[in-house]
């Protein structure tokens, strides 16, 4: 069973590479049309997974959009200032069980790649106040990030992006792929290692 959480997407920023924008625009149009499709749940889920796969295939190798944000620790962050690092961006929510499972995997990988040229970024849609009495992530975490999710065309989560040192998107892992945690961890690790070779 796959839990999909939908977000209403806003128009993408003009700073996004036009190819990335075109891919995301098509996928977002599909999301907006879901109510008018009149499909049963099983067919709709299948169609969603197919459309999401087309989107992830389409956006690969385009430049990811820049953003500025404040981290959970109140530090300023600007993506464009990160250079010579493979970036692993995870889009998620505290209320999403698959997100929390994937966050655990990424926390382990963050430890494993601690001395390598890899930066893990957690981009959470929830407000900072929701983290009180929960846990303090060891991964750089940006909260209240609905605008960043919209900027990236994220319509369901968890989503994890592997971004090359050139800031080109290399791979997307969507929530639908969260079937086996060990397999997902190996797949993400493989993609990070491939990006490190570039």
Tab-separated table of C-alpha atoms in Angstrom:
chain	number	residue	atom	x	y	z
A	1	UNK	CA	0.000	0.000	0.000
A	2	UNK	CA	1.337	3.412	-0.904
A	3	UNK	CA	0.343	6.586	0.885
A	4	UNK	CA	0.221	9.593	-1.407
A	5	UNK	CA	-0.209	13.066	-0.014
A	6	UNK	CA	-1.226	15.713	-2.544
A	7	UNK	CA	-0.261	19.345	-2.419
A	8	UNK	CA	-1.868	22.102	-4.460
A	9	UNK	CA	0.950	23.410	-6.648
A	10	UNK	CA	1.447	27.090	-7.335
A	11	UNK	CA	2.938	28.327	-10.612
A	12	UNK	CA	6.653	27.601	-10.896
A	13	UNK	CA	9.129	30.447	-10.606
A	14	UNK	CA	10.627	31.988	-13.738
A	15	UNK	CA	14.095	31.216	-12.413
A	16	UNK	CA	13.581	27.497	-13.072
A	17	UNK	CA	15.198	26.011	-16.170
A	18	UNK	CA	12.532	26.086	-18.897
A	19	UNK	CA	12.806	22.317	-19.478
A	20	UNK	CA	12.233	21.616	-15.778
A	21	UNK	CA	9.251	23.992	-15.882
A	22	UNK	CA	7.669	22.330	-18.934
A	23	UNK	CA	7.951	18.872	-17.382
A	24	UNK	CA	6.465	20.002	-14.073
A	25	UNK	CA	3.714	22.016	-15.773
A	26	UNK	CA	2.447	18.891	-17.597
A	27	UNK	CA	2.458	16.834	-14.409
A	28	UNK	CA	0.741	19.581	-12.400
A	29	UNK	CA	-1.970	19.867	-15.065
A	30	UNK	CA	-2.604	16.137	-14.641
A	31	UNK	CA	-2.868	16.590	-10.843
A	32	UNK	CA	-5.341	19.456	-11.273
A	33	UNK	CA	-7.479	17.316	-13.626
A	34	UNK	CA	-7.744	14.322	-11.267
A	35	UNK	CA	-11.236	15.225	-10.003
A	36	UNK	CA	-12.603	15.477	-13.539
A	37	UNK	CA	-11.230	12.072	-14.628
A	38	UNK	CA	-13.957	10.062	-12.826
A	39	UNK	CA	-11.705	7.021	-12.413
A	40	UNK	CA	-11.939	4.417	-9.667
A	41	UNK	CA	-9.203	4.493	-7.020
A	42	UNK	CA	-7.139	1.586	-8.388
A	43	UNK	CA	-7.033	2.963	-11.942
A	44	UNK	CA	-6.365	6.483	-10.628
A	45	UNK	CA	-3.422	5.277	-8.506
A	46	UNK	CA	-1.997	3.404	-11.497
A	47	UNK	CA	-2.398	6.467	-13.711
A	48	UNK	CA	-0.825	8.704	-11.064
A	49	UNK	CA	2.231	6.438	-10.796
A	50	UNK	CA	2.569	6.404	-14.611
A	51	UNK	CA	2.325	10.210	-14.839
A	52	UNK	CA	4.715	10.682	-11.921
A	53	UNK	CA	7.246	8.403	-13.655
A	54	UNK	CA	6.947	10.442	-16.865
A	55	UNK	CA	7.591	13.582	-14.811
A	56	UNK	CA	10.671	12.168	-13.052
A	57	UNK	CA	12.086	10.895	-16.362
A	58	UNK	CA	11.426	14.267	-17.989
A	59	UNK	CA	13.039	16.535	-15.346
A	60	UNK	CA	16.299	14.598	-15.094
A	61	UNK	CA	19.417	16.465	-16.219
A	62	UNK	CA	17.774	19.899	-15.972
A	63	UNK	CA	19.182	22.513	-13.611
A	64	UNK	CA	17.309	22.553	-10.298
A	65	UNK	CA	15.883	25.897	-9.175
A	66	UNK	CA	17.694	28.016	-6.618
A	67	UNK	CA	16.003	28.996	-3.354
A	68	UNK	CA	16.800	30.929	-0.193
A	69	UNK	CA	15.470	29.742	3.153
A	70	UNK	CA	15.912	29.746	6.919
A	71	UNK	CA	16.853	26.419	8.509
A	72	UNK	CA	15.351	24.813	11.593
A	73	UNK	CA	18.383	26.207	13.488
A	74	UNK	CA	17.631	29.759	12.219
A	75	UNK	CA	20.578	29.836	9.799
A	76	UNK	CA	20.311	31.380	6.324
A	77	UNK	CA	20.602	28.958	3.416
A	78	UNK	CA	21.043	29.604	-0.307
A	79	UNK	CA	21.206	26.606	-2.639
A	80	UNK	CA	23.208	28.419	-5.329
A	81	UNK	CA	26.039	28.985	-2.824
A	82	UNK	CA	26.602	25.238	-2.506
A	83	UNK	CA	29.365	24.175	-4.861
A	84	UNK	CA	31.393	21.010	-5.452
A	85	UNK	CA	28.938	18.849	-3.544
A	86	UNK	CA	26.421	16.226	-4.538
A	87	UNK	CA	23.135	17.324	-2.972
A	88	UNK	CA	20.499	14.944	-1.641
A	89	UNK	CA	17.208	16.838	-1.188
A	90	UNK	CA	14.365	15.158	0.647
A	91	UNK	CA	10.850	16.664	0.510
A	92	UNK	CA	8.624	15.372	3.313
A	93	UNK	CA	6.116	15.903	6.158
A	94	UNK	CA	6.071	14.861	9.814
A	95	UNK	CA	2.547	13.412	9.335
A	96	UNK	CA	3.626	10.986	6.593
A	97	UNK	CA	4.694	7.481	7.721
A	98	UNK	CA	6.658	6.673	4.516
A	99	UNK	CA	8.387	10.064	4.884
A	100	UNK	CA	9.573	9.202	8.395
A	101	UNK	CA	10.831	5.803	7.217
A	102	UNK	CA	12.723	7.433	4.346
A	103	UNK	CA	14.060	10.128	6.688
A	104	UNK	CA	15.575	7.354	8.822
A	105	UNK	CA	17.331	5.942	5.749
A	106	UNK	CA	18.680	9.371	4.798
A	107	UNK	CA	19.892	9.975	8.361
A	108	UNK	CA	21.920	6.739	8.143
A	109	UNK	CA	23.325	7.758	4.751
A	110	UNK	CA	24.154	11.215	6.099
A	111	UNK	CA	26.377	9.535	8.695
A	112	UNK	CA	27.971	7.239	6.096
A	113	UNK	CA	28.801	10.126	3.722
A	114	UNK	CA	29.868	12.497	6.494
A	115	UNK	CA	33.420	13.005	5.169
A	116	UNK	CA	32.521	12.998	1.468
A	117	UNK	CA	31.405	15.800	-0.852
A	118	UNK	CA	27.711	15.180	-0.169
A	119	UNK	CA	25.177	17.527	1.438
A	120	UNK	CA	21.851	16.181	2.712
A	121	UNK	CA	18.999	18.702	2.884
A	122	UNK	CA	15.672	17.940	4.531
A	123	UNK	CA	12.870	20.150	3.160
A	124	UNK	CA	9.815	19.796	5.390
A	125	UNK	CA	6.390	21.276	4.681
A	126	UNK	CA	5.574	21.533	8.421
A	127	UNK	CA	6.049	24.586	10.620
A	128	UNK	CA	8.957	24.846	13.047
A	129	UNK	CA	6.589	24.591	16.041
A	130	UNK	CA	5.683	21.006	15.026
A	131	UNK	CA	9.251	19.900	15.746
A	132	UNK	CA	8.936	20.804	19.444
A	133	UNK	CA	9.120	17.702	21.650
A	134	UNK	CA	9.735	15.548	18.538
A	135	UNK	CA	13.320	15.111	17.422
A	136	UNK	CA	16.156	17.317	16.250
A	137	UNK	CA	17.297	16.151	12.804
A	138	UNK	CA	21.031	15.781	12.248
A	139	UNK	CA	20.410	16.669	8.602
A	140	UNK	CA	20.256	20.333	7.578
A	141	UNK	CA	16.502	20.952	7.765
A	142	UNK	CA	14.359	23.659	6.186
A	143	UNK	CA	10.831	23.991	7.583
A	144	UNK	CA	7.595	25.695	6.496
A	145	UNK	CA	8.747	24.938	2.951
A	146	UNK	CA	5.492	24.761	0.957
A	147	UNK	CA	6.758	27.447	-1.460
A	148	UNK	CA	9.903	25.421	-2.171
A	149	UNK	CA	7.801	22.302	-2.820
A	150	UNK	CA	5.680	24.327	-5.246
A	151	UNK	CA	8.803	25.706	-6.893
A	152	UNK	CA	10.023	22.152	-7.494
A	153	UNK	CA	6.651	20.863	-8.699
A	154	UNK	CA	6.362	18.434	-5.787
A	155	UNK	CA	2.806	17.083	-5.636
A	156	UNK	CA	3.321	14.076	-3.345
A	157	UNK	CA	5.883	13.047	-0.782
A	158	UNK	CA	8.292	11.706	0.202
A	159	UNK	CA	10.404	12.719	-2.787
A	160	UNK	CA	14.189	12.552	-2.787
A	161	UNK	CA	16.283	14.296	-5.446
A	162	UNK	CA	19.910	13.407	-6.178
A	163	UNK	CA	21.533	16.539	-7.595
A	164	UNK	CA	24.965	16.560	-9.263
A	165	UNK	CA	27.713	19.043	-8.337
A	166	UNK	CA	26.662	20.997	-11.433
A	167	UNK	CA	23.181	21.392	-9.824
A	168	UNK	CA	21.622	19.206	-12.520
A	169	UNK	CA	19.022	16.719	-11.356
A	170	UNK	CA	20.281	13.145	-11.708
A	171	UNK	CA	17.598	10.993	-10.076
A	172	UNK	CA	14.242	11.219	-8.293
A	173	UNK	CA	13.008	8.685	-5.776
A	174	UNK	CA	9.249	9.051	-5.170
A	175	UNK	CA	7.063	7.817	-2.335
A	176	UNK	CA	5.748	5.009	-4.535
A	177	UNK	CA	9.254	3.490	-4.562
A	178	UNK	CA	9.261	3.047	-0.772
A	179	UNK	CA	8.606	-0.704	-0.795
A	180	UNK	CA	11.783	-2.101	0.744
A	181	UNK	CA	13.903	0.152	2.937
A	182	UNK	CA	17.148	-1.773	2.378
A	183	UNK	CA	16.678	-1.711	-1.390
A	184	UNK	CA	15.844	2.008	-1.346
A	185	UNK	CA	18.951	2.741	0.742
A	186	UNK	CA	21.143	0.815	-1.722
A	187	UNK	CA	19.555	2.565	-4.709
A	188	UNK	CA	20.053	6.040	-3.207
A	189	UNK	CA	23.631	5.177	-2.222
A	190	UNK	CA	24.350	3.923	-5.753
A	191	UNK	CA	23.035	7.171	-7.287
A	192	UNK	CA	25.082	9.285	-4.860
A	193	UNK	CA	28.238	7.343	-5.772
A	194	UNK	CA	27.517	7.760	-9.482
A	195	UNK	CA	27.043	11.517	-9.024
A	196	UNK	CA	30.312	11.725	-7.049
A	197	UNK	CA	32.173	10.309	-10.088
A	198	UNK	CA	31.147	13.256	-12.276
